[in-house]
Structures are given as C-alpha cells and as structure tokens.
Coordinates of N, CA, C and O in Angstrom, one line a residue:
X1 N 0.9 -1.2 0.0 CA 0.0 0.0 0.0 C 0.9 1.2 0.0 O 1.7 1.5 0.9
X2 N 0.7 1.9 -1.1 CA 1.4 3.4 -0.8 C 0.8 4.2 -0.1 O -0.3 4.1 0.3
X3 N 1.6 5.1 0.0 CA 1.3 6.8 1.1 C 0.5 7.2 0.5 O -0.5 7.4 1.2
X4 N 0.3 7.5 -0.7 CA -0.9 8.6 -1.4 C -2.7 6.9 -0.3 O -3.4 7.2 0.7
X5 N -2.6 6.0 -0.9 CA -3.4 5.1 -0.4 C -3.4 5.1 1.1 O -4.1 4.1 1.5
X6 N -2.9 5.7 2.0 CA -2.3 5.7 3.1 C -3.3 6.9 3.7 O -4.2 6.8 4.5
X7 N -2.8 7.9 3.0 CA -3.8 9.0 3.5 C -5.1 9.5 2.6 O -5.8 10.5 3.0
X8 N -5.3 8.8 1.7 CA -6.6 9.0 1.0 C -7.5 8.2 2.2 O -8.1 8.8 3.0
X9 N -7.4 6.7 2.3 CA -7.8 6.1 3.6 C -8.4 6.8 4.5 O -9.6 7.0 4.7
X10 N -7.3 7.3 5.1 CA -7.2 8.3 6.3 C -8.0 9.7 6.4 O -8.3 10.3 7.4
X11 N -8.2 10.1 5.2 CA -9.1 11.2 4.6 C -10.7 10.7 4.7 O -11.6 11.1 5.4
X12 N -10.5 9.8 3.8 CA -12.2 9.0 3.9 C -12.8 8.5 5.1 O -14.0 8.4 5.3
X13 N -11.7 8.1 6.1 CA -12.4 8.2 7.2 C -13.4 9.1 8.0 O -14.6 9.1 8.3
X14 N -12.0 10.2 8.1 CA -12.0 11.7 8.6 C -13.8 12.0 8.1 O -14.8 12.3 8.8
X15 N -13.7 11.9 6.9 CA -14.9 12.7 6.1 C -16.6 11.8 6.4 O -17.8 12.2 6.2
X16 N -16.2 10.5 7.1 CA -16.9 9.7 7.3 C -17.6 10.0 8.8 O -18.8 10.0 9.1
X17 N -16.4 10.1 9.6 CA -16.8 10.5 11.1 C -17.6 11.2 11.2 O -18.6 10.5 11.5
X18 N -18.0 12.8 11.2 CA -18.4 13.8 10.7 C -19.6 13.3 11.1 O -19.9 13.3 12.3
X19 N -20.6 12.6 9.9 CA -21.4 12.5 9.5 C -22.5 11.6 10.7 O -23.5 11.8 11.2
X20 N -21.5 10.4 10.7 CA -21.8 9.6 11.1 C -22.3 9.9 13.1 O -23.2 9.3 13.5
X21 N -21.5 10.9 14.0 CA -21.2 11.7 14.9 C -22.7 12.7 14.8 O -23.3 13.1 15.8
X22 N -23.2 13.0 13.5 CA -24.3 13.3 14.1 C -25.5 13.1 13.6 O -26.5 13.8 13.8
X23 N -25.6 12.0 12.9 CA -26.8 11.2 12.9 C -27.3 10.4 13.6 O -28.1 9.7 13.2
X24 N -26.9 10.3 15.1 CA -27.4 10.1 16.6 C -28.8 10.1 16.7 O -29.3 9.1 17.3
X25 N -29.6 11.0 16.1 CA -30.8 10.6 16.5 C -31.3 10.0 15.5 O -31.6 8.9 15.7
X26 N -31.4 10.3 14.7 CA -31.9 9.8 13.3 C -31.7 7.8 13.1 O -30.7 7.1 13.4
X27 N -33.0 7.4 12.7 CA -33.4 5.8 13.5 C -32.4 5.0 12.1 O -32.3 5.3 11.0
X28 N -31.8 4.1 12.6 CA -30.8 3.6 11.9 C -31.5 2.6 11.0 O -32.5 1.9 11.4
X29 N -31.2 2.4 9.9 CA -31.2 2.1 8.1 C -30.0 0.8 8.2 O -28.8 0.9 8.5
X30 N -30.8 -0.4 7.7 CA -29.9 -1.5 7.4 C -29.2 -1.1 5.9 O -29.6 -0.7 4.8
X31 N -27.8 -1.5 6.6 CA -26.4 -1.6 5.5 C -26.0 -2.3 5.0 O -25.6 -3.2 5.7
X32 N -25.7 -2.6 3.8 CA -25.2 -4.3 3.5 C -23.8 -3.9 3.7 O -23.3 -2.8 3.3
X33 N -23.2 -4.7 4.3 CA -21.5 -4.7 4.9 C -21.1 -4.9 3.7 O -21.5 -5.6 2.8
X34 N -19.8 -3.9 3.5 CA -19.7 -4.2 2.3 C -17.8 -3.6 2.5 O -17.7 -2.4 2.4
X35 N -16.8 -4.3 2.7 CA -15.1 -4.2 2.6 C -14.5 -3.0 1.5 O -14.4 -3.4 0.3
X36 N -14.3 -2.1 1.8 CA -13.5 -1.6 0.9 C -12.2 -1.9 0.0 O -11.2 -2.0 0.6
X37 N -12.2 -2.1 -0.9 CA -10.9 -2.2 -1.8 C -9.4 -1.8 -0.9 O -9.4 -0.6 -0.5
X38 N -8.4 -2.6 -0.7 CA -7.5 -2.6 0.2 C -7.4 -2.5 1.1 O -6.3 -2.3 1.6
X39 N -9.0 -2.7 2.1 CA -8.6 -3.3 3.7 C -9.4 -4.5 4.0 O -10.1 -4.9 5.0
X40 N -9.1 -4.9 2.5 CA -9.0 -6.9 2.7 C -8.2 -7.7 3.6 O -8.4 -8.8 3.9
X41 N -7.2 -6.9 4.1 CA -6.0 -7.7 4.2 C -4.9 -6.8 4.8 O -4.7 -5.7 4.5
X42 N -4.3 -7.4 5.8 CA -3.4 -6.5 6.7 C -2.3 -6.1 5.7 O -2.0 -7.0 4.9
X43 N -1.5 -4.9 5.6 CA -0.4 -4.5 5.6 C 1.0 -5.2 5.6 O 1.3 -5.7 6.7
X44 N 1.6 -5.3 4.9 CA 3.2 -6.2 5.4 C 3.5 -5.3 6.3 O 3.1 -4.1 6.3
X45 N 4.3 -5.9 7.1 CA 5.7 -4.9 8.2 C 6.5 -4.3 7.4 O 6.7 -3.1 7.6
X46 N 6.9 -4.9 6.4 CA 8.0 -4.6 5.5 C 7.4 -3.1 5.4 O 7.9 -2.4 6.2
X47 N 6.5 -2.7 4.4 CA 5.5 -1.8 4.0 C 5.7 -0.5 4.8 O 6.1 0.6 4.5
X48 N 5.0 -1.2 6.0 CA 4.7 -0.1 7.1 C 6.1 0.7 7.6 O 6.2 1.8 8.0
X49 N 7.1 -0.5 7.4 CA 8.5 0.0 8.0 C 9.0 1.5 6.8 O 9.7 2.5 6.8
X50 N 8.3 0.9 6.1 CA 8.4 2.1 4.8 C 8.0 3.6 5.1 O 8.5 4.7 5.0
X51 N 6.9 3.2 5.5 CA 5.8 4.3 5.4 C 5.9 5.1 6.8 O 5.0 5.9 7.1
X52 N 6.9 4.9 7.7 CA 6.8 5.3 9.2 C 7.4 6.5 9.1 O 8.6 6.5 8.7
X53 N 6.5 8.1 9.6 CA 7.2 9.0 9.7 C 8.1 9.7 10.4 O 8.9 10.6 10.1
X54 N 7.9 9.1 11.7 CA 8.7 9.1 12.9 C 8.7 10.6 13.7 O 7.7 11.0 14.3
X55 N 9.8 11.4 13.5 CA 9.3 12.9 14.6 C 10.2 14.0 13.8 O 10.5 15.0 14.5
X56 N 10.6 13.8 12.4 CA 11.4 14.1 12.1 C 10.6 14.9 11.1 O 10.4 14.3 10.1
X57 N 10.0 16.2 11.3 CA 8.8 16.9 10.5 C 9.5 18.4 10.1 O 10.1 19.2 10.8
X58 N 9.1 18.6 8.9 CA 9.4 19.2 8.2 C 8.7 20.6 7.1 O 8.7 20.5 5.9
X59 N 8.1 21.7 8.0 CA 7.0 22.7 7.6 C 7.7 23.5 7.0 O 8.6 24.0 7.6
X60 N 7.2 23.8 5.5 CA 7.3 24.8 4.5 C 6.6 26.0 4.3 O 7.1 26.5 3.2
X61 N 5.7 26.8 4.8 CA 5.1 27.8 3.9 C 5.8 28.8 3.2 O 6.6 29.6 3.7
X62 N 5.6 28.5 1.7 CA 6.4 29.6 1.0 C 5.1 30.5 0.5 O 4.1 30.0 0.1
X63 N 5.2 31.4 0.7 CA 3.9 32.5 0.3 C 5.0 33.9 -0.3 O 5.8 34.6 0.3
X64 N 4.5 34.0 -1.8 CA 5.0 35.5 -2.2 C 3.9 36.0 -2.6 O 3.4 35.6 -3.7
X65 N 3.3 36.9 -1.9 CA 2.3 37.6 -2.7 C 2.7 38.6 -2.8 O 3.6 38.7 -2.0
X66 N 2.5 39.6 -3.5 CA 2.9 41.1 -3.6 C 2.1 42.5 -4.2 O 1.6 42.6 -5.3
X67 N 2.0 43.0 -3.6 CA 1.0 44.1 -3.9 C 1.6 45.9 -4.1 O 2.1 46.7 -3.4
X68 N 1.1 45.7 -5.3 CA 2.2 47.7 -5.3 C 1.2 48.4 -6.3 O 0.1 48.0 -6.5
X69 N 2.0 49.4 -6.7 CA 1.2 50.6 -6.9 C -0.3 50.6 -7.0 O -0.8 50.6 -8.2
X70 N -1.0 50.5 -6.0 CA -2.0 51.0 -5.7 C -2.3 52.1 -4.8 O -1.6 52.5 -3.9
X71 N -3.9 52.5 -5.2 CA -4.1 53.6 -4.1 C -5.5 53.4 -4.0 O -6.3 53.0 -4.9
X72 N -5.7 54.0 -2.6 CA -7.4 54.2 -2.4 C -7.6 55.7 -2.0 O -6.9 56.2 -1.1
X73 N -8.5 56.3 -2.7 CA -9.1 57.7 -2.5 C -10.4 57.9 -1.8 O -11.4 57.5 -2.5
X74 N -10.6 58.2 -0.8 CA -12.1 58.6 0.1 C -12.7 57.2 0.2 O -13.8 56.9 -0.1
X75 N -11.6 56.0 0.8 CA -12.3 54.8 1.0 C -13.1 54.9 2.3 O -13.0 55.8 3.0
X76 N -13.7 54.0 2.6 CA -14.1 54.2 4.3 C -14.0 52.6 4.3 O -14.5 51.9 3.5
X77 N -13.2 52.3 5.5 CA -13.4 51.1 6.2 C -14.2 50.8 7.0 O -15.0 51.7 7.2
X78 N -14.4 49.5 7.8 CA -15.4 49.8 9.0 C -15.0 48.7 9.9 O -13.9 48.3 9.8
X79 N -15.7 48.2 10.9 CA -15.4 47.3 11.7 C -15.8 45.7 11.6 O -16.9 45.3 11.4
X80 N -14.7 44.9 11.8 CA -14.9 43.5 11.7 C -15.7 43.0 13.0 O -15.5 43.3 14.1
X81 N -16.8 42.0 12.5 CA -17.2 42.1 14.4 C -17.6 40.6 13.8 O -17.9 40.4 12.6
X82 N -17.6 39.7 14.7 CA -18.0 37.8 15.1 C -19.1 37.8 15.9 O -18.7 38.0 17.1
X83 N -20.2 37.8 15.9 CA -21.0 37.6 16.7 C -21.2 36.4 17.1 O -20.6 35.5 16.4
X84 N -22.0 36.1 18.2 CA -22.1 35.0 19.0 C -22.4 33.3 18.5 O -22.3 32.2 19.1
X85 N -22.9 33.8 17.2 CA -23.3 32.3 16.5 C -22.6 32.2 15.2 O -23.2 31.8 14.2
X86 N -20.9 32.7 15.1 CA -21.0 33.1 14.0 C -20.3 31.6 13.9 O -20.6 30.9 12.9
X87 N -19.4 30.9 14.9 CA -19.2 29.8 14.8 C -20.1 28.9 15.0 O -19.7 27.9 15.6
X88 N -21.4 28.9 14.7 CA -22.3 27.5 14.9 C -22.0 26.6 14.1 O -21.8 26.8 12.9
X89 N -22.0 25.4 14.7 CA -22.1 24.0 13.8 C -20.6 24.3 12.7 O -20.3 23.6 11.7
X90 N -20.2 25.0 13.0 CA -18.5 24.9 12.4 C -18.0 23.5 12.7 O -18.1 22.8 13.7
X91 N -17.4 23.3 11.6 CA -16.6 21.3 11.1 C -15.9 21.8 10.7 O -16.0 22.8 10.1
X92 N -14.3 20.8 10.9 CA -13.3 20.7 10.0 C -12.2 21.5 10.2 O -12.0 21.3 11.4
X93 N -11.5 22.1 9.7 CA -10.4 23.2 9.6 C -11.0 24.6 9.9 O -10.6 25.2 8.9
X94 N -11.7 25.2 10.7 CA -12.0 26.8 10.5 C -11.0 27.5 10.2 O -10.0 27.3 10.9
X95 N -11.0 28.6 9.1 CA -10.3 29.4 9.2 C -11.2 31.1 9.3 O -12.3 31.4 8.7
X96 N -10.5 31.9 10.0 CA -10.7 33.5 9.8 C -10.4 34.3 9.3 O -9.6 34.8 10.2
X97 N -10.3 35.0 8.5 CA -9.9 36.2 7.8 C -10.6 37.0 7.4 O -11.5 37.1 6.5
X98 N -10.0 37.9 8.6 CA -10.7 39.5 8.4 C -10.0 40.5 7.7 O -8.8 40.3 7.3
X99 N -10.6 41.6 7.5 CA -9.7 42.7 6.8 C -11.0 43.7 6.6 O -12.2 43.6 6.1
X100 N -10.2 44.8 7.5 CA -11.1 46.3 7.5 C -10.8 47.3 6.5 O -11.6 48.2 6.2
X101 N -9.2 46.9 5.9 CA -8.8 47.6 5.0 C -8.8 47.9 3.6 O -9.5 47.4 2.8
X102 N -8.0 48.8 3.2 CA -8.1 48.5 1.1 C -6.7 48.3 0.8 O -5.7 48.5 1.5
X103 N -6.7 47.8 -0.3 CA -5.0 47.7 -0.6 C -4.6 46.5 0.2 O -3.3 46.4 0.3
X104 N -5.3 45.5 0.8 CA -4.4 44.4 1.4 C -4.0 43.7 1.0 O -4.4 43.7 -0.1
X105 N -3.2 42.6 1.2 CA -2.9 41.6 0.9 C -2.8 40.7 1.7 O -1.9 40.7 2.6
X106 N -3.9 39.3 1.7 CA -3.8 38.5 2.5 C -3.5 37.1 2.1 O -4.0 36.5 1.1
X107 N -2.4 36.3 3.0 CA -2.5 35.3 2.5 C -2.2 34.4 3.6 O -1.6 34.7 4.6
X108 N -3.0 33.0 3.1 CA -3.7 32.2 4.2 C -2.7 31.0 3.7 O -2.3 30.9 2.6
X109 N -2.3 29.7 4.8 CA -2.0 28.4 4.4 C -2.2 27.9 5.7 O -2.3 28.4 6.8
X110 N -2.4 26.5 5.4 CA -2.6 25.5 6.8 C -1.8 24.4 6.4 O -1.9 23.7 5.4
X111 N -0.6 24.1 7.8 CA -0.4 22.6 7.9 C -0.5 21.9 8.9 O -0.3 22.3 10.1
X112 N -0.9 20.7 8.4 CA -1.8 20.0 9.0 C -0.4 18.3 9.5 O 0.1 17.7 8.5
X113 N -0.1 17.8 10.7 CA 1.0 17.3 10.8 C 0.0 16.1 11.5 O -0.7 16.3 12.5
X114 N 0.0 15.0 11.0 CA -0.9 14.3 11.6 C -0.2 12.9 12.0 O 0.4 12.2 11.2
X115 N -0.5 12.7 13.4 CA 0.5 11.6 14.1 C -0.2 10.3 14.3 O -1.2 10.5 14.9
X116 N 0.0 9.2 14.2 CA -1.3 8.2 15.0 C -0.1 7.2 15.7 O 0.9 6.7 15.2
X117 N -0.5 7.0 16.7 CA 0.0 6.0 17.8 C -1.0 4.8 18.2 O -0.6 4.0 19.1

C-alpha cells in the first residue's frame, strides 16, 4: 500500500466521522456490509517500516504575494465584528480572515502534521 493510499484512507475516514457523529438521533437504516478495496488484508511490516514517519517533520510555507502601486481615495473602512453564533455548527479546519482595509494583501495556508499511535 502506498502513502498517497495511506492517506486518502485516512481522509475517507476523517470525512466519514463527521457525518456519522451526528446522525445520533436519526433511527438507523440497514447496511449491506460491504469491505472496501485494500482493507482486505493487513499491511506487510515490510510496507509499514516504509511508510513510518517518525518525529522528524518538516513545515514549509512559501507565500509571495505582492502588492504595489495601488491607491485608495475617500475609502471608508469599517469594523470586523464575530457575533455570538457566527461559529455555529463549524466542522473541520475553520479558518478566519478579516480585513477592514483597502489595498491588502492576505494570505492564508494551513499545515496539518498528523500523528497516529
């Protein structure tokens, strides 16, 4: 099994949990059991000894954004404000980004270092 198969897995889980976490009340629907394509069957050691990332991690963000000759004339900004429900029922990765300004430049990345023991 390769890495890309390693964490696609690992993804489909992720995206499975979710779902599954809140259909709690909702009266449960017979499933035909049904094995996914490559977890027929355990893993070699060999494999795994491959695939082990150990603590030895390694975070890149390269970000060039660049912003120039610009101008703003008689802009008006105003105030960023989050009110009390603005995170309701938020899943997954939230991210925030505000900006009151003109002429900005924002730029966003996320890494995500995922360990399992």
């Amino acid at each position: 099994m390769k890495m890309h198969q390693v964490l696609a897995a690992l993804a489909a889980a992720a995206g499975l949990a979710a779902p599954l976490a809140q259909a709690q009340d909702a009266p449960a629907a017979p499933v035909a059991a049904q094995t996914p394509s490559g977890f027929d069957r355990p893993v070699a050691l060999a494999t795994l000894e491959g695939l082990r990332g150990g603590m030895a991690v390694h975070n890149d963000m390269d970000l060039h954004g660049v912003t120039s000759g610009n101008s703003a004339f008689q802009v008006q900004t105003g105030n960023n404000t989050i009110d009390a429900g603005s995170f309701a029922n938020m899943a997954g990765l939230p991210v925030v980004i505000q900006n009151s300004g003109a002429n900005v430049l924002i730029q966003n990345a996320t890494i995500v270092n995922l360990q399992m023991n």
